[in-house]
mmCIF file of C-alpha atoms and ligand atoms in Angstrom:
data_model
loop_
_atom_site.group_PDB
_atom_site.id
_atom_site.type_symbol
_atom_site.label_atom_id
_atom_site.label_comp_id
_atom_site.label_asym_id
_atom_site.label_seq_id
_atom_site.Cartn_x
_atom_site.Cartn_y
_atom_site.Cartn_z
ATOM 1 C CA MET D 6 -10.182 4.769 -13.032
ATOM 2 C CA ARG D 7 -8.499 6.413 -9.890
ATOM 3 C CA ILE D 8 -8.526 4.240 -6.958
ATOM 4 C CA ILE D 9 -7.191 4.352 -3.356
ATOM 5 C CA LEU D 10 -6.392 1.152 -1.770
ATOM 6 C CA LEU D 11 -6.774 1.290 2.138
ATOM 7 C CA ALA D 12 -5.807 -1.263 4.499
ATOM 8 C CA ALA D 13 -3.528 -2.090 7.639
ATOM 9 C CA PRO D 14 -0.034 -2.956 6.877
ATOM 10 C CA GLY D 15 -0.091 -6.600 5.755
ATOM 11 C CA ALA D 16 -3.511 -6.924 4.478
ATOM 12 C CA GLY D 17 -2.647 -7.616 0.955
ATOM 13 C CA LYS D 18 -3.173 -4.108 -0.279
ATOM 14 C CA GLY D 19 0.129 -4.478 -2.409
ATOM 15 C CA THR D 20 -0.656 -7.888 -4.077
ATOM 16 C CA GLN D 21 -4.311 -6.598 -5.199
ATOM 17 C CA ALA D 22 -2.993 -3.323 -6.268
ATOM 18 C CA GLU D 23 -0.801 -5.392 -8.615
ATOM 19 C CA LYS D 24 -3.888 -7.407 -9.758
ATOM 20 C CA LEU D 25 -5.746 -4.240 -10.353
ATOM 21 C CA SER D 26 -3.041 -2.564 -12.247
ATOM 22 C CA GLU D 27 -2.775 -5.642 -14.636
ATOM 23 C CA HIS D 28 -6.553 -5.741 -15.077
ATOM 24 C CA PHE D 29 -7.275 -1.931 -15.851
ATOM 25 C CA GLY D 30 -3.857 -1.354 -17.206
ATOM 26 C CA ILE D 31 -3.037 1.766 -14.964
ATOM 27 C CA PRO D 32 0.164 1.930 -12.828
ATOM 28 C CA THR D 33 0.335 1.130 -9.017
ATOM 29 C CA ILE D 34 1.771 3.996 -7.110
ATOM 30 C CA SER D 35 3.182 2.343 -3.869
ATOM 31 C CA THR D 36 4.621 5.069 -1.660
ATOM 32 C CA GLY D 37 6.475 2.281 0.197
ATOM 33 C CA SER D 38 8.158 0.944 -2.854
ATOM 34 C CA ILE D 39 8.941 4.687 -3.878
ATOM 35 C CA LEU D 40 10.803 5.113 -0.404
ATOM 36 C CA ARG D 41 12.598 1.798 -0.474
ATOM 37 C CA ARG D 42 13.611 2.660 -3.844
ATOM 38 C CA ASN D 43 15.066 5.776 -2.759
ATOM 39 C CA ILE D 44 16.659 4.075 0.518
ATOM 40 C CA GLN D 45 18.580 1.935 -1.979
ATOM 41 C CA GLU D 46 19.714 4.708 -4.450
ATOM 42 C CA GLY D 47 20.953 6.447 -1.178
ATOM 43 C CA THR D 48 18.851 9.907 -2.153
ATOM 44 C CA GLU D 49 18.159 12.692 0.280
ATOM 45 C CA LEU D 50 14.613 11.281 0.602
ATOM 46 C CA GLY D 51 16.009 7.845 1.074
ATOM 47 C CA LYS D 52 18.276 8.826 3.940
ATOM 48 C CA LEU D 53 15.505 10.494 5.699
ATOM 49 C CA ALA D 54 12.859 8.140 5.104
ATOM 50 C CA LYS D 55 15.017 5.247 6.454
ATOM 51 C CA LYS D 56 14.907 6.605 9.948
ATOM 52 C CA TYR D 57 11.253 6.620 9.889
ATOM 53 C CA ILE D 58 10.644 3.300 8.233
ATOM 54 C CA ASP D 59 13.169 1.192 10.262
ATOM 55 C CA GLY D 60 11.148 2.291 13.425
ATOM 56 C CA GLY D 61 8.078 1.534 11.821
ATOM 57 C CA ASN D 62 6.835 5.202 12.078
ATOM 58 C CA LEU D 63 5.475 7.224 9.468
ATOM 59 C CA ILE D 64 7.401 9.699 7.189
ATOM 60 C CA PRO D 65 6.306 13.346 7.804
ATOM 61 C CA ASP D 66 2.769 14.466 5.900
ATOM 62 C CA GLU D 67 4.681 17.460 4.124
ATOM 63 C CA VAL D 68 7.361 15.254 2.473
ATOM 64 C CA MET D 69 5.107 12.659 1.506
ATOM 65 C CA ILE D 70 2.517 15.067 0.026
ATOM 66 C CA GLN D 71 5.196 16.492 -1.895
ATOM 67 C CA VAL D 72 6.616 13.017 -3.315
ATOM 68 C CA MET D 73 3.029 12.139 -4.355
ATOM 69 C CA GLN D 74 2.299 15.453 -6.155
ATOM 70 C CA ASP D 75 5.221 15.181 -8.312
ATOM 71 C CA ARG D 76 4.610 11.531 -8.727
ATOM 72 C CA LEU D 77 1.046 11.902 -9.737
ATOM 73 C CA SER D 78 1.663 14.561 -12.049
ATOM 74 C CA GLN D 79 3.848 12.351 -14.443
ATOM 75 C CA PRO D 80 2.235 11.252 -17.946
ATOM 76 C CA ASP D 81 1.720 7.620 -16.788
ATOM 77 C CA CYS D 82 -0.933 8.681 -14.371
ATOM 78 C CA GLU D 83 -3.225 10.450 -17.065
ATOM 79 C CA LYS D 84 -5.436 7.234 -17.488
ATOM 80 C CA GLY D 85 -5.768 6.533 -13.931
ATOM 81 C CA PHE D 86 -3.638 5.060 -11.157
ATOM 82 C CA ILE D 87 -3.985 2.824 -7.959
ATOM 83 C CA LEU D 88 -2.911 4.456 -4.883
ATOM 84 C CA ASP D 89 -1.216 1.742 -2.717
ATOM 85 C CA GLY D 90 -0.235 3.370 0.996
ATOM 86 C CA PHE D 91 -1.206 6.987 0.224
ATOM 87 C CA PRO D 92 -3.052 8.867 2.006
ATOM 88 C CA ARG D 93 -2.211 7.351 5.305
ATOM 89 C CA THR D 94 -3.070 10.005 7.565
ATOM 90 C CA LEU D 95 -6.034 12.782 7.479
ATOM 91 C CA PRO D 96 -3.898 15.655 6.498
ATOM 92 C CA GLN D 97 -2.715 13.816 3.363
ATOM 93 C CA ALA D 98 -6.013 12.803 2.556
ATOM 94 C CA GLU D 99 -7.012 16.474 2.939
ATOM 95 C CA ALA D 100 -4.324 17.538 0.755
ATOM 96 C CA LEU D 101 -5.189 15.035 -2.043
ATOM 97 C CA SER D 102 -8.710 16.086 -1.726
ATOM 98 C CA ALA D 103 -7.573 19.880 -2.347
ATOM 99 C CA SER D 104 -5.482 19.259 -5.288
ATOM 100 C CA ASP D 105 -6.774 18.838 -8.799
ATOM 101 C CA ILE D 106 -6.726 14.876 -8.831
ATOM 102 C CA ASP D 107 -10.199 13.443 -8.451
ATOM 103 C CA VAL D 108 -10.391 9.902 -7.037
ATOM 104 C CA ASP D 109 -13.036 7.856 -8.116
ATOM 105 C CA VAL D 110 -13.218 5.330 -5.283
ATOM 106 C CA VAL D 111 -11.806 4.032 -1.964
ATOM 107 C CA LEU D 112 -11.260 0.587 -1.507
ATOM 108 C CA ASN D 113 -11.082 -0.737 1.848
ATOM 109 C CA LEU D 114 -9.649 -4.224 2.354
ATOM 110 C CA GLU D 115 -10.738 -5.574 5.651
ATOM 111 C CA VAL D 116 -8.655 -8.548 7.221
ATOM 112 C CA PRO D 117 -8.810 -9.614 10.870
ATOM 113 C CA GLU D 118 -5.769 -8.517 12.786
ATOM 114 C CA GLU D 119 -4.688 -12.112 13.865
ATOM 115 C CA LYS D 120 -4.437 -13.004 9.918
ATOM 116 C CA ILE D 121 -2.319 -9.615 9.402
ATOM 117 C CA ILE D 122 0.262 -10.751 12.002
ATOM 118 C CA GLU D 123 0.613 -14.206 10.385
ATOM 119 C CA ARG D 124 1.041 -12.659 6.836
ATOM 120 C CA LEU D 125 3.271 -9.965 7.725
ATOM 121 C CA SER D 126 5.603 -12.609 9.604
ATOM 122 C CA GLY D 127 5.636 -14.720 6.636
ATOM 123 C CA ARG D 128 6.306 -11.836 3.854
ATOM 124 C CA VAL D 129 9.439 -11.658 1.636
ATOM 125 C CA GLU D 130 10.097 -9.202 -0.740
ATOM 126 C CA CYS D 131 12.446 -8.974 -4.020
ATOM 127 C CA SER D 132 15.243 -6.696 -3.054
ATOM 128 C CA LYS D 133 15.374 -5.834 -6.810
ATOM 129 C CA CYS D 134 11.791 -5.252 -8.161
ATOM 130 C CA GLY D 135 9.850 -4.987 -4.726
ATOM 131 C CA ALA D 136 7.260 -7.850 -5.945
ATOM 132 C CA THR D 137 5.815 -9.523 -2.514
ATOM 133 C CA TYR D 138 5.598 -12.988 -1.600
ATOM 134 C CA HIS D 139 4.493 -15.163 1.370
ATOM 135 C CA ILE D 140 6.661 -17.872 2.365
ATOM 136 C CA VAL D 141 3.521 -20.187 2.768
ATOM 137 C CA HIS D 142 0.747 -18.511 0.983
ATOM 138 C CA ASN D 143 2.326 -16.963 -2.184
ATOM 139 C CA LYS D 144 5.296 -18.888 -2.693
ATOM 140 C CA PRO D 145 7.841 -18.181 -5.269
ATOM 141 C CA GLU D 146 8.612 -20.876 -8.206
ATOM 142 C CA LYS D 147 12.094 -21.163 -6.706
ATOM 143 C CA ASP D 148 12.792 -20.457 -2.991
ATOM 144 C CA GLY D 149 14.361 -17.164 -2.313
ATOM 145 C CA VAL D 150 14.442 -16.073 -5.781
ATOM 146 C CA CYS D 151 11.746 -13.652 -7.425
ATOM 147 C CA ASP D 152 9.583 -14.974 -10.038
ATOM 148 C CA LYS D 153 9.561 -11.945 -11.947
ATOM 149 C CA CYS D 154 12.899 -10.553 -12.211
ATOM 150 C CA GLY D 155 15.305 -13.249 -10.384
ATOM 151 C CA GLY D 156 16.250 -11.164 -7.745
ATOM 152 C CA GLY D 157 16.819 -12.347 -4.092
ATOM 153 C CA LEU D 158 13.830 -12.440 -1.605
ATOM 154 C CA VAL D 159 14.375 -10.798 1.634
ATOM 155 C CA THR D 160 12.316 -9.905 4.884
ATOM 156 C CA ARG D 161 11.802 -6.457 5.195
ATOM 157 C CA VAL D 162 13.180 -4.710 8.424
ATOM 158 C CA ASP D 163 10.084 -3.153 9.063
ATOM 159 C CA ASP D 164 8.457 -6.832 8.953
ATOM 160 C CA GLN D 165 10.009 -7.865 12.341
ATOM 161 C CA PRO D 166 7.558 -8.624 15.271
ATOM 162 C CA GLU D 167 8.193 -5.611 17.406
ATOM 163 C CA THR D 168 7.806 -3.189 14.350
ATOM 164 C CA ILE D 169 4.741 -5.016 13.083
ATOM 165 C CA LYS D 170 3.211 -3.928 16.435
ATOM 166 C CA SER D 171 4.102 -0.266 16.203
ATOM 167 C CA ARG D 172 2.893 -0.224 12.610
ATOM 168 C CA LEU D 173 -0.508 -1.834 13.378
ATOM 169 C CA ASP D 174 -0.845 0.771 16.557
ATOM 170 C CA ILE D 175 -0.079 3.430 14.037
ATOM 171 C CA TYR D 176 -2.689 2.264 11.477
ATOM 172 C CA HIS D 177 -5.040 2.414 14.000
ATOM 173 C CA THR D 178 -4.693 5.695 15.194
ATOM 174 C CA GLN D 179 -3.356 7.584 11.967
ATOM 175 C CA THR D 180 -5.166 6.088 9.099
ATOM 176 C CA GLU D 181 -8.265 4.306 10.320
ATOM 177 C CA PRO D 182 -9.941 7.786 10.673
ATOM 178 C CA LEU D 183 -9.845 7.890 7.020
ATOM 179 C CA LEU D 184 -12.665 5.162 6.738
ATOM 180 C CA ALA D 185 -15.121 7.804 8.207
ATOM 181 C CA TYR D 186 -13.630 10.472 6.241
ATOM 182 C CA TYR D 187 -14.314 8.838 2.571
ATOM 183 C CA GLN D 188 -17.301 7.406 3.934
ATOM 184 C CA GLU D 189 -18.596 10.953 4.668
ATOM 185 C CA LYS D 190 -17.684 11.745 1.017
ATOM 186 C CA GLN D 191 -19.797 8.539 -0.216
ATOM 187 C CA MET D 192 -16.449 7.133 -1.539
ATOM 188 C CA LEU D 193 -15.745 4.191 0.403
ATOM 189 C CA ARG D 194 -16.404 0.566 -0.549
ATOM 190 C CA THR D 195 -15.408 -2.050 1.961
ATOM 191 C CA VAL D 196 -14.194 -5.743 0.745
ATOM 192 C CA GLU D 197 -13.366 -8.380 3.169
ATOM 193 C CA GLY D 198 -9.834 -9.656 2.472
ATOM 194 C CA LYS D 199 -10.245 -13.464 1.567
ATOM 195 C CA GLU D 200 -7.980 -16.623 2.345
ATOM 196 C CA GLU D 201 -7.136 -16.750 -1.358
ATOM 197 C CA ILE D 202 -5.665 -13.943 -3.153
ATOM 198 C CA ALA D 203 -7.677 -14.854 -6.368
ATOM 199 C CA GLU D 204 -10.910 -14.624 -4.418
ATOM 200 C CA THR D 205 -10.188 -11.105 -2.872
ATOM 201 C CA THR D 206 -9.439 -9.929 -6.282
ATOM 202 C CA ALA D 207 -12.747 -11.039 -7.306
ATOM 203 C CA ALA D 208 -14.287 -9.253 -4.559
ATOM 204 C CA VAL D 209 -12.443 -6.339 -5.290
ATOM 205 C CA LEU D 210 -13.467 -6.177 -9.050
ATOM 206 C CA ASN D 211 -16.778 -6.594 -8.160
ATOM 207 C CA ALA D 212 -17.030 -3.894 -5.665
ATOM 208 C CA LEU D 213 -15.577 -1.629 -8.333
ATOM 209 C CA GLU D 214 -18.290 -2.540 -10.726
ATOM 210 C CA ASP D 215 -21.230 -1.574 -8.555
HETATM 211 P P1 AMP S 13 4.373 0.382 2.842
HETATM 212 O O1 AMP S 13 5.110 -0.659 1.875
HETATM 213 O O2 AMP S 13 2.968 0.958 2.224
HETATM 214 O O3 AMP S 13 3.893 -0.540 4.086
HETATM 215 O O4 AMP S 13 5.102 1.412 3.564
HETATM 216 C C1 AMP S 13 6.411 1.124 4.183
HETATM 217 C C2 AMP S 13 6.728 2.254 5.008
HETATM 218 O O5 AMP S 13 6.681 3.453 4.289
HETATM 219 C C3 AMP S 13 5.574 2.766 5.924
HETATM 220 O O6 AMP S 13 5.569 1.792 7.475
HETATM 221 C C4 AMP S 13 5.795 4.304 6.577
HETATM 222 O O7 AMP S 13 7.023 3.779 7.566
HETATM 223 C C5 AMP S 13 6.375 4.509 5.093
HETATM 224 N N1 AMP S 13 5.210 5.167 4.594
HETATM 225 C C6 AMP S 13 4.689 4.467 3.109
HETATM 226 N N2 AMP S 13 3.824 5.522 2.798
HETATM 227 C C7 AMP S 13 3.691 6.475 3.629
HETATM 228 C C8 AMP S 13 2.684 7.398 3.645
HETATM 229 N N3 AMP S 13 1.781 7.886 2.970
HETATM 230 N N4 AMP S 13 3.049 8.327 4.704
HETATM 231 C C9 AMP S 13 3.866 8.445 5.581
HETATM 232 N N5 AMP S 13 4.829 7.177 5.521
HETATM 233 C C10 AMP S 13 4.706 6.186 4.589
#
């Protein structure tokens, strides 16, 4: 199964990607996590990415396309994958379509904007393994500590209110056109992102079975 998850930042895409990954036994490829890991490790990619991410801007298409071509050619992607955060622009989608990687389905997770803002402002992330939590809706067992690896939980720099606004603007102008692009290709399925994570996962799995 090769799945693209499309959604506005903060719509719960990362959480659903993790659930699908467990369900199907295939890896989640999260561009945001790849970039943040590179920033932590101080690689050339990380240095370049940091400038864009901290300002709430997108990394240039040619860089992202190369990063993903390399990642998707790794052996763990042979059985399938879930793309979380790629493609995010039309040139990225076109590059993926032109490659020899066939995607089965594009899932659009729809969440009202006021919900998104509430979710992003309460989101915390493990500084070690990248797992995400919410201080109200998806609390870790112990405050400030990751359930999975014991790492410290932090608010992402790009989850500050002014950066959230810029990321949402970019989503509307650059990523939303992908809905029509994949609709045209008859690959798009839209699912409403519900209040409860488990409810959304059930709706997503249902949409994938249709
Ligand atoms: P995410 O964790 O998916 O919200 O990504 C965090 C940030 O990484 C985004 O706000 C962008 O700055 C950058 N980023 C992630 N994926 C992409 C992509 N496909 N194209 C360009 N920039 C990206």
